[in-house]
Amino acid sequence: MSKESVLDTFSILAEDEEIILTRIQESEFEKYKEVLCDNITFSGMKLLLQNPEYVKSLFEDLLQDEGFYCSIWRKKNKIFCGYCGVKKIGVGRPELAIELLKAMQGQGIGTRAIHLLMAVYMRENEFEYFRCRVASDNYVSQHLFEKLGAIPNGISTLFGDNKKIQKLIEDKNKHLIDEKMRRTAEKFGVEPQKLLSHILEYKLVTD
């Protein structure tokens, strides 16, 4: 399917003068994988992504009715930018997610996409506040959500209660702790090494 025909085929959910959101499609798996691989720097997530079945399961989760995920397109040239979504609809604290291709970052696309996504979601749903989970070294997304007014709200692990794997990840990647990570750890009130096996959680309250 050509880029020109994509937006004629998929119904537009929301748009502004720069971007368009469409409901994510099963045919977009390769685009999703490209965005995922383009952005993963978090060591714990890299370990999980070595399993192709795990990557496929992540994408299939995006297609489930309990979630609400959108592809992000540039309006002027219909180029794919990334995706954003709400992980589980109808809950009191829905979780926002967004990933952009690196080439599309730093241009205000992420902020526009989240604003559109929240507007669409809030029209149909009542909730307490949005959750936003971000990798500890994904400073682009941290800045994006903080710019939207999100505040630190703890950390969460990718590995459940498996303390052995958490310690393995922390011990193996101690060399990755730098001044930026130390400042982030201080902001979230945790020891820096915990950010090697956990991801950050923000709270975003809407008016």
Short mmCIF file of C-alpha atoms in Angstrom, two decimals:
data_model
loop_
_atom_site.label_atom_id
_atom_site.label_comp_id
_atom_site.label_asym_id
_atom_site.label_seq_id
_atom_site.Cartn_x
_atom_site.Cartn_y
_atom_site.Cartn_z
CA MET A 1 0.00 0.00 0.00
CA SER A 2 1.46 3.39 -0.94
CA LYS A 3 1.91 6.16 1.59
CA GLU A 4 -0.59 8.25 -0.35
CA SER A 5 -3.37 5.69 0.03
CA VAL A 6 -2.87 4.81 3.70
CA LEU A 7 -4.88 7.67 5.14
CA ASP A 8 -7.65 7.15 2.61
CA THR A 9 -8.00 3.54 3.76
CA PHE A 10 -7.74 4.04 7.54
CA SER A 11 -10.30 6.24 9.27
CA ILE A 12 -8.92 9.38 10.89
CA LEU A 13 -9.53 9.54 14.66
CA ALA A 14 -8.07 12.99 15.30
CA GLU A 15 -5.94 15.60 13.58
CA ASP A 16 -4.50 19.07 13.89
CA GLU A 17 -2.59 21.23 11.44
CA GLU A 18 0.53 19.03 11.62
CA ILE A 19 -0.38 15.40 12.40
CA ILE A 20 -3.09 12.76 11.99
CA LEU A 21 -4.00 9.87 14.30
CA THR A 22 -5.46 6.65 12.86
CA ARG A 23 -6.36 3.42 14.68
CA ILE A 24 -3.37 1.07 14.58
CA GLN A 25 -3.70 -1.80 12.08
CA GLU A 26 -2.47 -5.41 12.09
CA SER A 27 -0.60 -4.71 8.84
CA GLU A 28 1.64 -2.19 10.65
CA PHE A 29 3.70 -4.72 12.62
CA GLU A 30 6.94 -3.93 10.78
CA LYS A 31 6.43 -0.21 11.44
CA TYR A 32 5.85 -0.95 15.13
CA LYS A 33 8.99 -3.11 15.32
CA GLU A 34 11.02 -0.37 13.63
CA VAL A 35 9.88 2.20 16.20
CA LEU A 36 10.53 -0.19 19.09
CA CYS A 37 14.03 -1.13 17.97
CA ASP A 38 14.83 2.50 17.11
CA ASN A 39 14.21 3.61 20.68
CA ILE A 40 15.13 0.84 23.10
CA THR A 41 18.17 1.76 25.17
CA PHE A 42 16.93 0.41 28.52
CA SER A 43 19.08 -2.64 29.25
CA GLY A 44 16.30 -4.69 30.84
CA MET A 45 14.03 -4.20 27.83
CA LYS A 46 16.86 -5.10 25.42
CA LEU A 47 17.07 -8.49 27.12
CA LEU A 48 13.35 -9.11 26.59
CA LEU A 49 13.44 -8.00 22.95
CA GLN A 50 15.84 -10.78 22.04
CA ASN A 51 12.77 -13.03 21.94
CA PRO A 52 10.83 -12.51 18.63
CA GLU A 53 7.70 -14.04 20.14
CA TYR A 54 7.79 -11.47 22.92
CA VAL A 55 7.99 -8.63 20.38
CA LYS A 56 5.05 -10.10 18.46
CA SER A 57 3.04 -10.43 21.67
CA LEU A 58 3.68 -6.77 22.48
CA PHE A 59 2.23 -5.75 19.13
CA GLU A 60 -0.75 -8.08 19.47
CA ASP A 61 -1.52 -6.45 22.82
CA LEU A 62 -1.86 -3.13 20.98
CA LEU A 63 -4.59 -4.60 18.78
CA GLN A 64 -6.79 -5.82 21.63
CA ASP A 65 -10.14 -4.15 22.26
CA GLU A 66 -9.19 -3.35 25.84
CA GLY A 67 -6.55 -0.91 24.58
CA PHE A 68 -6.76 2.16 22.37
CA TYR A 69 -3.73 2.63 20.11
CA CYS A 70 -3.14 5.02 17.24
CA SER A 71 -0.57 5.42 14.50
CA ILE A 72 0.85 8.91 14.11
CA TRP A 73 1.28 10.39 10.61
CA ARG A 74 2.67 13.67 9.35
CA LYS A 75 -0.15 15.48 7.65
CA LYS A 76 1.76 17.19 4.85
CA ASN A 77 3.54 14.13 3.43
CA LYS A 78 1.71 11.19 5.08
CA ILE A 79 4.92 9.82 6.60
CA PHE A 80 4.62 7.41 9.54
CA CYS A 81 6.03 8.95 12.73
CA GLY A 82 5.27 6.40 15.46
CA TYR A 83 2.39 5.36 17.67
CA CYS A 84 0.62 6.42 20.85
CA GLY A 85 -2.15 4.92 22.91
CA VAL A 86 -3.95 4.09 26.11
CA LYS A 87 -3.03 0.63 27.38
CA LYS A 88 -6.35 -0.24 29.02
CA ILE A 89 -9.55 1.71 28.56
CA GLY A 90 -12.26 2.13 31.16
CA VAL A 91 -9.98 2.01 34.21
CA GLY A 92 -9.53 4.66 36.88
CA ARG A 93 -5.86 5.28 36.05
CA PRO A 94 -5.32 4.63 32.33
CA GLU A 95 -1.72 4.42 31.12
CA LEU A 96 -0.52 6.57 28.24
CA ALA A 97 2.16 5.29 25.87
CA ILE A 98 4.04 6.88 22.98
CA GLU A 99 7.03 5.97 20.81
CA LEU A 100 8.35 7.98 17.86
CA LEU A 101 10.98 7.17 15.30
CA LYS A 102 14.16 9.00 16.28
CA ALA A 103 14.01 11.04 13.06
CA MET A 104 10.63 12.40 14.18
CA GLN A 105 11.66 13.38 17.70
CA GLY A 106 12.34 16.93 18.83
CA GLN A 107 9.78 18.44 16.45
CA GLY A 108 6.78 18.72 18.77
CA ILE A 109 5.08 15.68 17.21
CA GLY A 110 4.92 13.76 20.48
CA THR A 111 3.31 16.63 22.38
CA ARG A 112 0.74 17.12 19.62
CA ALA A 113 -0.04 13.40 19.50
CA ILE A 114 -0.56 13.08 23.26
CA HIS A 115 -2.80 16.17 23.31
CA LEU A 116 -4.96 14.71 20.52
CA LEU A 117 -5.03 11.27 22.13
CA MET A 118 -6.10 12.63 25.51
CA ALA A 119 -8.80 14.78 23.91
CA VAL A 120 -10.27 11.77 22.07
CA TYR A 121 -10.09 9.56 25.16
CA MET A 122 -11.56 12.10 27.57
CA ARG A 123 -14.64 12.61 25.39
CA GLU A 124 -15.76 9.03 26.07
CA ASN A 125 -14.25 8.07 29.44
CA GLU A 126 -14.19 9.15 33.07
CA PHE A 127 -11.06 8.48 35.13
CA GLU A 128 -8.93 9.74 38.02
CA TYR A 129 -5.66 10.56 36.21
CA PHE A 130 -3.32 9.28 33.50
CA ARG A 131 -0.30 7.10 34.26
CA CYS A 132 2.83 7.38 32.12
CA ARG A 133 5.60 4.77 32.35
CA VAL A 134 8.96 5.69 30.82
CA ALA A 135 12.37 4.00 30.60
CA SER A 136 14.85 5.54 33.02
CA ASP A 137 17.18 6.59 30.20
CA ASN A 138 14.46 7.77 27.80
CA TYR A 139 15.01 11.45 28.48
CA VAL A 140 12.98 12.52 25.43
CA SER A 141 9.78 10.95 26.78
CA GLN A 142 10.53 12.13 30.31
CA HIS A 143 10.79 15.70 29.03
CA LEU A 144 7.63 15.30 26.96
CA PHE A 145 5.46 14.15 29.87
CA GLU A 146 6.99 16.66 32.30
CA LYS A 147 6.22 19.42 29.78
CA LEU A 148 2.60 18.24 29.81
CA GLY A 149 2.54 18.59 33.60
CA ALA A 150 3.21 15.00 34.68
CA ILE A 151 4.86 14.52 38.08
CA PRO A 152 7.02 11.63 39.40
CA ASN A 153 4.93 8.82 40.92
CA GLY A 154 7.36 6.03 41.79
CA ILE A 155 9.01 3.26 39.77
CA SER A 156 7.88 -0.18 38.58
CA THR A 157 9.72 -3.30 37.50
CA LEU A 158 9.53 -5.21 34.23
CA PHE A 159 10.38 -8.45 36.00
CA GLY A 160 7.62 -8.85 38.58
CA ASP A 161 8.91 -10.18 41.89
CA ASN A 162 11.98 -11.84 40.36
CA LYS A 163 14.66 -10.23 42.56
CA LYS A 164 17.35 -12.45 41.07
CA ILE A 165 16.91 -11.04 37.55
CA GLN A 166 16.62 -7.51 38.91
CA LYS A 167 19.94 -7.86 40.73
CA LEU A 168 21.55 -9.46 37.67
CA ILE A 169 20.50 -6.52 35.49
CA GLU A 170 21.66 -3.99 38.08
CA ASP A 171 25.06 -5.65 38.61
CA LYS A 172 25.68 -6.11 34.89
CA ASN A 173 24.89 -2.50 34.00
CA LYS A 174 26.35 -0.45 36.85
CA HIS A 175 28.67 1.25 34.37
CA LEU A 176 25.64 2.90 32.73
CA ILE A 177 24.91 5.04 35.78
CA ASP A 178 25.87 8.60 34.90
CA GLU A 179 25.09 12.04 36.27
CA LYS A 180 21.82 12.32 34.33
CA MET A 181 20.62 9.02 35.75
CA ARG A 182 21.64 10.09 39.26
CA ARG A 183 19.60 13.28 38.91
CA THR A 184 16.63 11.25 37.69
CA ALA A 185 16.97 8.84 40.63
CA GLU A 186 17.03 11.77 43.04
CA LYS A 187 13.90 13.21 41.42
CA PHE A 188 12.09 9.88 41.96
CA GLY A 189 13.52 9.30 45.44
CA VAL A 190 15.32 6.00 44.70
CA GLU A 191 18.87 4.66 44.51
CA PRO A 192 20.42 5.08 41.02
CA GLN A 193 20.99 1.34 40.49
CA LYS A 194 17.23 0.73 40.82
CA LEU A 195 16.73 2.61 37.56
CA LEU A 196 18.65 -0.15 35.76
CA SER A 197 15.95 -2.73 36.53
CA HIS A 198 12.89 -0.51 36.83
CA ILE A 199 11.04 2.06 34.77
CA LEU A 200 9.75 5.44 35.86
CA GLU A 201 6.11 6.17 36.51
CA TYR A 202 4.50 9.60 36.16
CA LYS A 203 1.09 10.91 37.20
CA LEU A 204 -0.68 13.26 34.78
CA VAL A 205 -3.80 15.02 36.07
CA THR A 206 -6.03 16.71 33.50
CA ASP A 207 -8.23 19.75 34.10
#
